[in-house]
Amino acid sequence: MTIYLVDIEHVTHTCPAQPEPHPFDIRRTVIDVIPAGPCRAPVTIRCGNTTATIACHRHEPAKRQCGACRIIVTERTITTRPHTLGDAA
Ligand SMILES: [Zn+2]
Ligand SMILES: [Zn+2]
């Protein structure tokens, strides 16, 4: 399966409704992707006179995807920081 290694950053702020700092944004940065290789159960679809073979993850729901297409997200670090003026929104 394909593994996504991500860093998570919780951005906190205060606002009139909740003067205690609280998380209001979560940012994820993909640090690394470890690909599992090509699809092991490609699906052939027919469209008019043509057929095409596509990786199963483009056709099947996550539960029915092959081992290579499934995605695992691993959270490497989780940090918390206050919102600053330089941030968008
Ligand atoms: Zn708030
Ligand atoms: Zn697949």
Coordinates of N, CA, C and O and ligand atoms in Angstrom, one line a residue:
M1 N 0.8 -1.2 0.0 CA 0.0 0.0 0.0 C 0.9 1.2 0.0 O 2.0 1.2 0.4
T2 N 0.3 2.3 -0.5 CA 1.0 3.6 -0.6 C 1.0 4.2 0.8 O -0.1 4.3 1.4
I3 N 2.1 4.7 1.3 CA 2.2 5.3 2.6 C 2.5 6.8 2.4 O 3.4 7.2 1.7
Y4 N 1.6 7.6 3.0 CA 1.8 9.0 3.0 C 2.3 9.4 4.4 O 1.7 9.1 5.4
L5 N 3.5 10.0 4.5 CA 4.0 10.5 5.8 C 3.7 12.0 5.9 O 4.1 12.8 5.0
V6 N 3.0 12.4 6.9 CA 2.6 13.8 6.9 C 2.9 14.4 8.3 O 3.0 13.7 9.3
D7 N 3.2 15.7 8.3 CA 3.3 16.5 9.5 C 2.0 17.2 9.7 O 1.4 17.8 8.7
I8 N 1.5 17.2 10.9 CA 0.2 17.9 11.2 C 0.5 19.1 12.0 O 1.3 19.0 13.0
E9 N -0.1 20.2 11.7 CA 0.1 21.4 12.5 C -1.3 21.9 12.9 O -2.1 22.2 12.0
H10 N -1.5 22.0 14.2 CA -2.7 22.6 14.7 C -2.5 24.0 14.9 O -1.6 24.4 15.7
V11 N -3.3 24.9 14.3 CA -3.1 26.3 14.5 C -4.2 26.8 15.4 O -5.4 26.5 15.2
T12 N -3.8 27.4 16.5 CA -4.8 27.9 17.5 C -5.0 29.4 17.4 O -4.1 30.1 16.9
H13 N -6.1 29.8 17.9 CA -6.3 31.3 18.0 C -7.3 31.5 19.1 O -7.8 30.6 19.7
T14 N -7.5 32.8 19.4 CA -8.6 33.1 20.3 C -9.6 34.0 19.6 O -9.2 34.7 18.6
C15 N -10.8 33.9 20.0 CA -11.8 34.8 19.4 C -12.8 35.2 20.4 O -12.8 34.6 21.5
P16 N -13.6 36.2 20.1 CA -14.6 36.6 21.2 C -15.5 35.5 21.8 O -15.8 35.5 22.9
A17 N -15.9 34.6 20.9 CA -16.7 33.5 21.4 C -16.0 32.6 22.3 O -16.6 31.9 23.2
Q18 N -14.7 32.5 22.2 CA -13.9 31.5 23.0 C -12.6 32.1 23.3 O -11.6 31.9 22.5
P19 N -12.5 32.8 24.4 CA -11.2 33.6 24.6 C -10.0 32.7 24.9 O -8.9 33.1 24.8
E20 N -10.3 31.4 25.3 CA -9.1 30.5 25.5 C -8.6 30.1 24.1 O -9.4 29.9 23.2
P21 N -7.3 29.9 24.0 CA -6.8 29.5 22.7 C -7.3 28.1 22.4 O -7.4 27.2 23.2
H22 N -7.8 28.0 21.1 CA -8.3 26.7 20.7 C -8.0 26.5 19.2 O -7.8 27.4 18.5
P23 N -7.9 25.2 18.8 CA -7.5 25.0 17.4 C -8.6 25.4 16.5 O -9.8 25.1 16.7
F24 N -8.2 26.1 15.4 CA -9.2 26.4 14.4 C -8.8 26.1 13.0 O -9.6 26.2 12.1
D25 N -7.6 25.6 12.9 CA -7.2 25.1 11.6 C -6.2 24.0 11.7 O -5.4 24.0 12.7
I26 N -6.3 23.1 10.8 CA -5.3 21.9 10.9 C -4.7 21.9 9.5 O -5.4 21.9 8.5
R27 N -3.4 22.0 9.5 CA -2.6 21.9 8.2 C -1.8 20.6 8.1 O -1.2 20.2 9.1
R28 N -1.9 20.1 7.0 CA -1.1 18.8 6.8 C -0.1 19.1 5.7 O -0.4 19.6 4.6
T29 N 1.1 18.7 5.9 CA 2.2 18.8 4.9 C 2.6 17.3 4.6 O 3.0 16.6 5.5
V30 N 2.6 17.0 3.4 CA 3.1 15.7 3.0 C 4.6 15.7 2.9 O 5.2 16.5 2.2
I31 N 5.2 14.9 3.8 CA 6.7 14.9 3.9 C 7.3 13.9 2.9 O 8.3 14.1 2.3
D32 N 6.6 12.7 2.8 CA 7.2 11.7 2.0 C 6.0 10.8 1.5 O 5.0 10.6 2.2
V33 N 6.2 10.2 0.3 CA 5.2 9.3 -0.2 C 6.0 8.0 -0.6 O 7.0 8.1 -1.3
I34 N 5.6 6.9 0.0 CA 6.3 5.6 -0.3 C 5.3 4.8 -1.2 O 4.3 4.3 -0.7
P35 N 5.5 4.8 -2.4 CA 4.6 4.2 -3.3 C 4.6 2.7 -3.2 O 5.7 2.1 -3.0
A36 N 3.5 2.1 -3.4 CA 3.4 0.6 -3.3 C 3.6 0.0 -4.7 O 3.7 -1.3 -4.8
G37 N 3.7 0.7 -5.8 CA 3.9 0.2 -7.1 C 2.5 0.1 -7.8 O 1.5 0.6 -7.3
P38 N 2.5 -0.5 -9.0 CA 1.3 -0.5 -9.8 C 0.2 -1.3 -9.2 O 0.4 -2.2 -8.4
C39 N -1.0 -0.9 -9.7 CA -2.2 -1.6 -9.2 C -2.1 -3.1 -9.5 O -1.6 -3.5 -10.6
R40 N -2.6 -3.9 -8.6 CA -2.5 -5.4 -8.7 C -3.8 -5.9 -9.2 O -4.0 -7.1 -9.5
A41 N -4.8 -5.1 -9.3 CA -6.1 -5.6 -9.8 C -6.8 -4.5 -10.7 O -7.8 -4.0 -10.4
P42 N -6.1 -4.2 -11.8 CA -6.6 -3.2 -12.7 C -8.0 -3.6 -13.2 O -8.3 -4.8 -13.4
V43 N -8.8 -2.6 -13.5 CA -10.2 -2.8 -13.9 C -10.2 -2.4 -15.4 O -9.7 -1.3 -15.8
T44 N -10.8 -3.2 -16.2 CA -11.0 -2.8 -17.6 C -12.4 -2.3 -17.8 O -13.4 -2.9 -17.4
I45 N -12.5 -1.1 -18.3 CA -13.8 -0.5 -18.5 C -14.0 -0.3 -20.0 O -13.1 -0.1 -20.8
R46 N -15.3 -0.4 -20.4 CA -15.6 -0.2 -21.8 C -16.4 1.1 -22.0 O -17.2 1.4 -21.2
C47 N -15.9 1.8 -23.0 CA -16.6 3.0 -23.3 C -16.8 3.1 -24.8 O -15.9 3.3 -25.6
G48 N -18.0 2.8 -25.3 CA -18.2 2.7 -26.7 C -17.5 1.5 -27.3 O -17.6 0.4 -26.8
N49 N -16.6 1.7 -28.3 CA -15.9 0.6 -28.9 C -14.5 0.5 -28.2 O -13.7 -0.4 -28.6
T50 N -14.2 1.4 -27.3 CA -12.8 1.3 -26.8 C -12.9 0.7 -25.4 O -13.9 0.9 -24.6
T51 N -11.8 0.1 -25.0 CA -11.7 -0.3 -23.6 C -10.4 0.3 -23.1 O -9.5 0.6 -23.8
A52 N -10.5 0.5 -21.8 CA -9.3 1.1 -21.1 C -9.1 0.3 -19.8 O -10.0 -0.1 -19.2
T53 N -7.9 0.2 -19.5 CA -7.5 -0.4 -18.2 C -7.1 0.6 -17.2 O -6.2 1.4 -17.5
I54 N -7.7 0.7 -16.1 CA -7.4 1.7 -15.1 C -7.1 1.1 -13.8 O -7.6 0.0 -13.5
A55 N -6.3 1.7 -13.0 CA -6.0 1.2 -11.6 C -7.3 1.1 -10.8 O -8.2 2.0 -11.0
C56 N -7.4 0.1 -10.0 CA -8.7 -0.1 -9.3 C -9.1 1.0 -8.4 O -10.3 1.2 -8.2
H57 N -8.1 1.8 -7.9 CA -8.5 2.9 -7.0 C -9.3 4.0 -7.7 O -9.9 4.8 -7.1
R58 N -9.2 4.0 -9.1 CA -10.0 5.0 -9.8 C -11.4 4.5 -10.0 O -12.2 5.3 -10.6
H59 N -11.7 3.3 -9.7 CA -13.0 2.7 -10.0 C -13.7 2.2 -8.8 O -14.9 2.2 -8.7
E60 N -13.0 1.6 -7.9 CA -13.6 0.9 -6.8 C -13.5 1.8 -5.5 O -12.6 2.6 -5.3
P61 N -14.5 1.6 -4.6 CA -14.4 2.2 -3.3 C -13.3 1.7 -2.5 O -12.8 0.6 -2.8
A62 N -12.8 2.4 -1.5 CA -11.6 2.1 -0.8 C -11.6 0.7 -0.3 O -10.5 0.0 -0.3
K63 N -12.7 0.2 0.1 CA -12.8 -1.2 0.7 C -12.4 -2.2 -0.3 O -11.9 -3.3 0.1
R64 N -12.7 -2.0 -1.6 CA -12.5 -3.1 -2.5 C -11.2 -2.8 -3.3 O -10.9 -3.5 -4.3
Q65 N -10.4 -1.9 -3.0 CA -9.2 -1.6 -3.7 C -8.1 -2.7 -3.4 O -8.1 -3.2 -2.3
C66 N -7.2 -2.9 -4.3 CA -6.2 -3.9 -4.1 C -5.1 -3.3 -3.1 O -5.1 -2.1 -2.8
G67 N -4.3 -4.2 -2.6 CA -3.3 -3.8 -1.6 C -2.4 -2.7 -2.1 O -2.0 -1.8 -1.3
A68 N -2.1 -2.6 -3.4 CA -1.1 -1.6 -3.8 C -1.8 -0.2 -3.9 O -1.1 0.8 -3.7
C69 N -3.1 -0.2 -4.1 CA -3.8 1.1 -4.3 C -4.2 1.7 -3.0 O -4.4 2.9 -2.9
R70 N -4.3 0.9 -1.9 CA -4.7 1.5 -0.7 C -3.7 2.5 -0.1 O -2.5 2.4 -0.3
I71 N -4.2 3.5 0.6 CA -3.4 4.5 1.1 C -3.4 4.5 2.6 O -4.5 4.4 3.2
I72 N -2.3 4.6 3.2 CA -2.2 4.7 4.6 C -1.5 6.1 4.9 O -0.5 6.4 4.3
V73 N -2.1 6.8 5.8 CA -1.5 8.1 6.2 C -0.9 7.9 7.6 O -1.6 7.6 8.5
T74 N 0.4 8.2 7.7 CA 1.1 8.1 8.9 C 1.4 9.5 9.4 O 2.1 10.3 8.6
E75 N 1.0 9.9 10.6 CA 1.3 11.3 11.1 C 2.7 11.2 11.8 O 2.8 10.6 12.8
R76 N 3.6 11.9 11.2 CA 5.0 11.9 11.7 C 5.1 12.7 13.0 O 5.6 12.3 14.0
T77 N 4.7 14.0 12.8 CA 4.7 14.9 14.0 C 3.4 15.6 14.0 O 2.8 15.9 13.0
I78 N 3.0 16.0 15.2 CA 1.8 16.8 15.4 C 2.3 18.0 16.3 O 2.7 17.8 17.4
T79 N 2.2 19.2 15.7 CA 2.7 20.4 16.5 C 1.5 21.3 16.6 O 0.5 21.3 15.8
T80 N 1.6 22.2 17.6 CA 0.5 23.2 17.8 C 1.2 24.5 17.9 O 2.3 24.7 18.5
R81 N 0.7 25.5 17.2 CA 1.2 26.8 17.3 C 0.1 27.8 17.1 O -0.9 27.6 16.5
P82 N 0.4 29.0 17.7 CA -0.7 30.1 17.6 C -0.7 30.6 16.1 O 0.3 30.6 15.4
H83 N -1.9 31.0 15.8 CA -2.1 31.7 14.6 C -1.4 33.1 14.6 O -1.4 33.8 15.6
T84 N -0.7 33.4 13.5 CA 0.0 34.7 13.4 C -0.6 35.5 12.2 O -1.2 35.0 11.4
L85 N -0.2 36.8 12.3 CA -0.7 37.7 11.2 C -0.3 37.3 9.8 O -1.0 37.5 8.9
G86 N 0.8 36.7 9.7 CA 1.3 36.3 8.4 C 0.5 35.2 7.7 O 0.6 34.9 6.6
D87 N -0.3 34.4 8.5 CA -1.1 33.3 8.0 C -2.2 33.8 7.1 O -2.8 34.8 7.4
A88 N -2.5 33.0 6.1 CA -3.7 33.3 5.4 C -4.9 32.9 6.2 O -4.8 31.9 6.9
A89 N -5.9 33.7 6.1 CA -7.2 33.4 6.8 C -7.0 33.1 8.3 O -7.2 32.0 8.8
Ligands
ZN1 ZN -12.3 30.7 17.4
ZN2 ZN -5.4 -1.4 -7.4

